[in-house]
C-alpha positions as CSV (number, residue, x, y, z in Angstrom):
1,M,65.1,-112.0,13.1
2,S,65.1,-108.4,12.1
3,T,65.1,-105.4,14.6
4,L,62.5,-102.6,14.3
5,R,64.0,-99.2,14.3
6,P,62.2,-95.8,14.7
7,P,62.0,-93.8,11.5
8,S,64.8,-91.4,11.0
9,G,64.7,-87.7,10.0
10,P,62.9,-84.6,11.6
11,G,59.8,-85.1,9.4
12,H,59.1,-88.5,10.8
13,W,59.4,-87.3,14.4
14,L,56.9,-84.4,13.7
15,L,54.3,-86.9,12.3
16,C,54.6,-89.1,15.3
17,G,54.1,-86.2,17.7
18,A,50.9,-85.2,15.9
19,L,49.5,-88.7,16.2
20,L,50.3,-88.8,19.9
21,L,48.5,-85.4,20.5
22,E,45.5,-86.6,18.5
23,C,45.2,-89.7,20.6
24,A,45.9,-88.0,23.9
25,G,42.2,-88.1,24.9
26,C,41.2,-91.3,23.2
27,G,41.1,-93.1,26.4
28,R,38.8,-90.8,28.2
29,V,35.2,-91.8,28.8
30,G,32.7,-89.8,26.5
31,Y,35.4,-88.5,24.3
32,D,34.0,-87.3,20.9
33,P,36.7,-86.5,18.4
34,L,34.1,-84.6,16.2
35,A,32.9,-82.3,19.0
36,S,35.5,-79.6,18.2
37,E,34.3,-79.3,14.6
38,R,30.7,-79.0,15.6
39,D,31.6,-76.3,18.1
40,A,33.5,-74.3,15.5
41,G,30.5,-74.4,13.1
42,A,28.2,-73.3,15.8
43,G,30.4,-70.3,16.5
44,Q,30.3,-69.3,12.9
45,D,26.5,-69.6,12.8
46,A,26.1,-67.5,15.9
47,G,28.3,-64.8,14.5
48,G,26.3,-64.8,11.3
49,L,23.0,-64.3,13.2
50,D,24.4,-61.4,15.2
51,A,25.6,-59.7,12.1
52,G,22.2,-60.3,10.5
53,S,20.3,-58.7,13.3
54,N,22.3,-55.5,12.8
55,E,21.4,-55.4,9.1
56,D,17.8,-56.0,9.9
57,G,17.8,-52.6,11.6
58,G,16.9,-53.9,15.1
59,A,16.5,-51.4,17.8
60,W,19.4,-49.1,16.8
61,T,18.3,-48.5,13.3
62,D,14.8,-47.6,14.4
63,G,16.2,-45.6,17.3
64,A,19.2,-43.3,17.0
65,A,19.3,-43.0,13.2
66,P,15.6,-41.9,12.8
67,D,16.1,-39.5,15.8
68,A,18.9,-37.9,13.9
69,G,16.5,-37.4,10.9
70,T,13.9,-35.9,13.3
71,A,16.5,-33.5,14.5
72,V,17.0,-32.3,11.0
73,A,13.3,-31.9,10.5
74,D,13.1,-30.0,13.7
75,G,16.0,-27.9,12.7
76,G,14.1,-27.1,9.5
77,G,11.4,-25.8,11.8
78,A,13.8,-23.0,12.4
79,A,12.8,-21.8,9.0
80,D,9.4,-21.3,10.6
81,S,11.0,-18.2,12.0
82,G,10.4,-16.9,8.5
83,P,7.0,-15.8,9.6
84,G,8.9,-13.2,11.4
85,T,8.7,-11.5,8.0
86,D,5.2,-10.6,9.3
87,S,7.1,-7.6,10.6
88,G,6.8,-6.5,7.0
89,P,3.4,-5.0,7.7
90,A,5.5,-2.3,9.4
91,S,6.0,-1.2,5.8
92,D,2.3,-0.3,6.1
93,S,3.6,2.7,8.2
94,G,5.1,3.7,5.2
95,V,1.4,3.8,4.0
96,E,-0.6,7.1,5.2
97,P,-4.1,7.2,3.4
98,D,-5.3,10.1,5.5
99,S,-2.4,12.3,4.4
100,G,-4.0,12.6,1.0
101,V,-6.7,14.7,2.6
102,E,-4.2,17.3,3.8
103,P,-4.1,19.3,0.6
104,D,-7.9,19.9,0.8
105,A,-7.3,21.8,4.0
106,G,-5.5,24.4,1.9
107,P,-4.4,27.6,3.7
108,G,-7.5,27.4,5.9
109,T,-6.4,26.2,9.4
110,D,-9.3,28.1,10.9
111,S,-11.0,25.8,13.4
112,G,-14.2,27.8,13.1
113,S,-14.6,27.2,9.3
114,P,-17.7,25.1,8.6
115,P,-17.2,21.7,7.0
116,I,-18.3,21.5,3.4
117,T,-18.5,19.0,0.5
118,C,-17.5,20.1,-3.0
119,P,-19.2,19.2,-6.2
120,T,-18.0,15.8,-7.6
121,G,-16.4,15.2,-10.9
122,L,-15.2,18.8,-11.3
123,T,-11.8,18.6,-9.8
124,C,-12.8,20.9,-6.9
125,R,-10.8,21.3,-3.7
126,V,-11.8,22.6,-0.2
127,E,-10.2,25.8,0.9
128,H,-10.6,27.9,4.1
129,S,-9.9,31.5,4.9
130,G,-11.1,34.0,7.5
131,G,-13.5,31.6,9.0
132,G,-15.1,30.9,5.6
133,S,-15.2,27.6,3.6
134,Y,-14.8,27.5,-0.2
135,C,-14.6,25.0,-3.1
136,A,-12.2,26.0,-5.8
137,C,-13.3,24.2,-8.9
138,N,-10.7,23.8,-11.7
139,A,-13.3,22.6,-14.3
140,T,-14.7,25.3,-16.6
141,R,-18.4,25.9,-16.8
142,G,-20.9,28.6,-17.9
143,W,-22.0,30.9,-15.1
144,A,-25.4,29.2,-14.7
145,S,-23.9,25.7,-14.8
146,A,-21.3,26.7,-12.3
147,R,-24.0,28.0,-9.9
148,I,-26.0,24.8,-10.3
149,A,-22.9,22.7,-9.4
150,C,-22.4,24.8,-6.2
151,Q,-26.1,24.5,-5.2
152,S,-26.0,20.7,-5.7
153,V,-23.9,20.5,-2.5
154,G,-25.7,23.3,-0.6
155,L,-23.3,26.1,-1.6
156,D,-23.5,29.1,-4.0
157,L,-21.1,31.1,-6.2
158,V,-18.8,33.1,-4.0
159,R,-19.8,36.6,-2.6
160,I,-16.8,38.8,-2.1
161,D,-17.2,41.3,0.8
162,D,-13.7,42.9,1.2
163,A,-10.2,43.2,-0.3
164,A,-8.8,40.4,1.8
165,E,-11.4,37.9,0.6
166,D,-10.9,39.3,-3.0
167,A,-7.2,38.6,-2.8
168,F,-7.8,35.1,-1.4
169,V,-10.2,34.1,-4.2
170,T,-8.0,35.6,-6.9
171,G,-5.1,33.6,-5.5
172,L,-6.9,30.3,-5.9
173,F,-6.4,30.4,-9.7
174,V,-3.7,33.0,-10.4
175,G,-3.8,34.3,-14.0
176,R,-7.2,32.6,-14.7
177,R,-10.7,34.0,-15.1
178,I,-13.0,33.0,-12.3
179,W,-16.8,33.3,-12.1
180,I,-18.1,35.0,-8.9
181,G,-21.7,35.3,-7.8
182,G,-22.6,38.8,-9.1
183,T,-25.2,39.4,-11.8
184,D,-27.5,42.2,-13.2
185,E,-29.8,39.9,-15.1
186,T,-32.8,41.0,-13.1
187,T,-32.3,44.8,-13.6
188,E,-29.6,46.0,-16.0
189,G,-27.0,48.1,-14.2
190,T,-28.0,46.9,-10.8
191,W,-25.6,44.3,-9.6
192,L,-26.7,41.7,-7.0
193,W,-25.0,38.9,-5.2
194,T,-26.8,35.5,-5.5
195,D,-28.3,36.1,-2.1
196,G,-30.1,39.3,-3.4
197,A,-27.8,41.9,-1.8
198,V,-27.0,44.9,-4.1
199,F,-23.3,45.6,-4.2
200,W,-23.1,48.1,-7.1
201,P,-23.7,50.9,-7.6
202,S,-24.2,50.8,-3.8
203,A,-21.6,52.8,-1.9
204,G,-21.8,50.6,1.1
205,L,-20.6,47.2,-0.2
206,Y,-17.2,46.2,-1.6
207,A,-16.6,46.1,-5.4
208,N,-13.4,45.9,-7.4
209,W,-14.3,46.6,-11.1
210,E,-11.7,47.1,-13.7
211,A,-11.6,50.6,-15.1
212,G,-14.6,51.2,-17.3
213,E,-16.4,48.1,-16.1
214,P,-19.1,46.9,-16.0
215,D,-19.9,48.0,-19.6
216,N,-22.6,45.5,-20.5
217,A,-20.9,44.8,-23.8
218,R,-22.7,42.1,-25.7
219,E,-25.3,41.9,-23.0
220,A,-22.8,40.9,-20.4
221,D,-24.7,40.2,-17.2
222,C,-22.4,37.9,-15.1
223,A,-19.4,39.0,-13.1
224,F,-16.0,37.3,-13.1
225,I,-12.4,38.0,-11.9
226,E,-10.1,39.0,-14.8
227,T,-6.6,37.6,-15.2
228,T,-5.3,41.0,-13.9
229,G,-7.3,40.6,-10.6
230,G,-10.0,43.2,-11.2
231,W,-13.7,42.4,-12.0
232,D,-15.3,42.3,-15.3
233,D,-18.7,41.3,-16.8
234,D,-19.4,38.7,-19.5
235,R,-22.3,37.0,-21.1
236,C,-24.1,34.4,-19.0
237,D,-23.9,32.1,-22.0
238,P,-23.3,28.4,-21.5
239,L,-20.5,28.6,-24.1
240,V,-18.6,31.2,-22.0
241,M,-16.8,28.9,-19.5
242,Y,-14.5,29.9,-16.7
243,R,-13.3,28.3,-13.5
244,F,-15.4,29.0,-10.5
245,V,-15.5,29.2,-6.7
246,C,-18.3,28.1,-4.4
247,E,-18.9,29.4,-0.9
248,A,-20.8,28.1,2.1
249,P,-23.7,30.4,3.0
């Protein structure tokens, strides 16, 4: 009869130990050797579901992340401060339309000067002096046409009553010939202002004729201021055209 002996060597002892551990619970009531494998599988499934919920977005993808985007949009709203460029209209200060009227005031700061309107389209400007109001018109016209232009706005060709007014009118167009409101068309040699007042040869009214004038050369019947500043007479012909000055009555 042979005798059974345990296997020899370290590998055999390890195999036997594993078998003993595997069978340690075999005798228990309700023991299920496959339960551990099912539990491990369930754990993997649970982990997969949790990870999937995060990828689906869930509450956090719809929450914090969109809020961050909103913050950017709101921050962009800071660009709305751009409308502050509405302060640009301040540049309108730089704009003063009424200042363009200032040159019309001319040297006349007399508060007592009557307001007047100058003829249009004749490059006329308003001037004031000594309480009087004038329109200095740079366009050239014949004497009769110049007078009609003045009368169209309730004025007439200027009447000069003294040396101060004479110097003022002459200074409006220095070195230019200027029609004034004197004429002897009615009676040769008797010079009248347009209002009918005789100023020459009357000793009582102001006159400033150049030496030897008026001479009635070429039937000269209308008065003007020469480039030298004295008065002269010339034809009242539409083709004889000078600048002119209107005056309020």
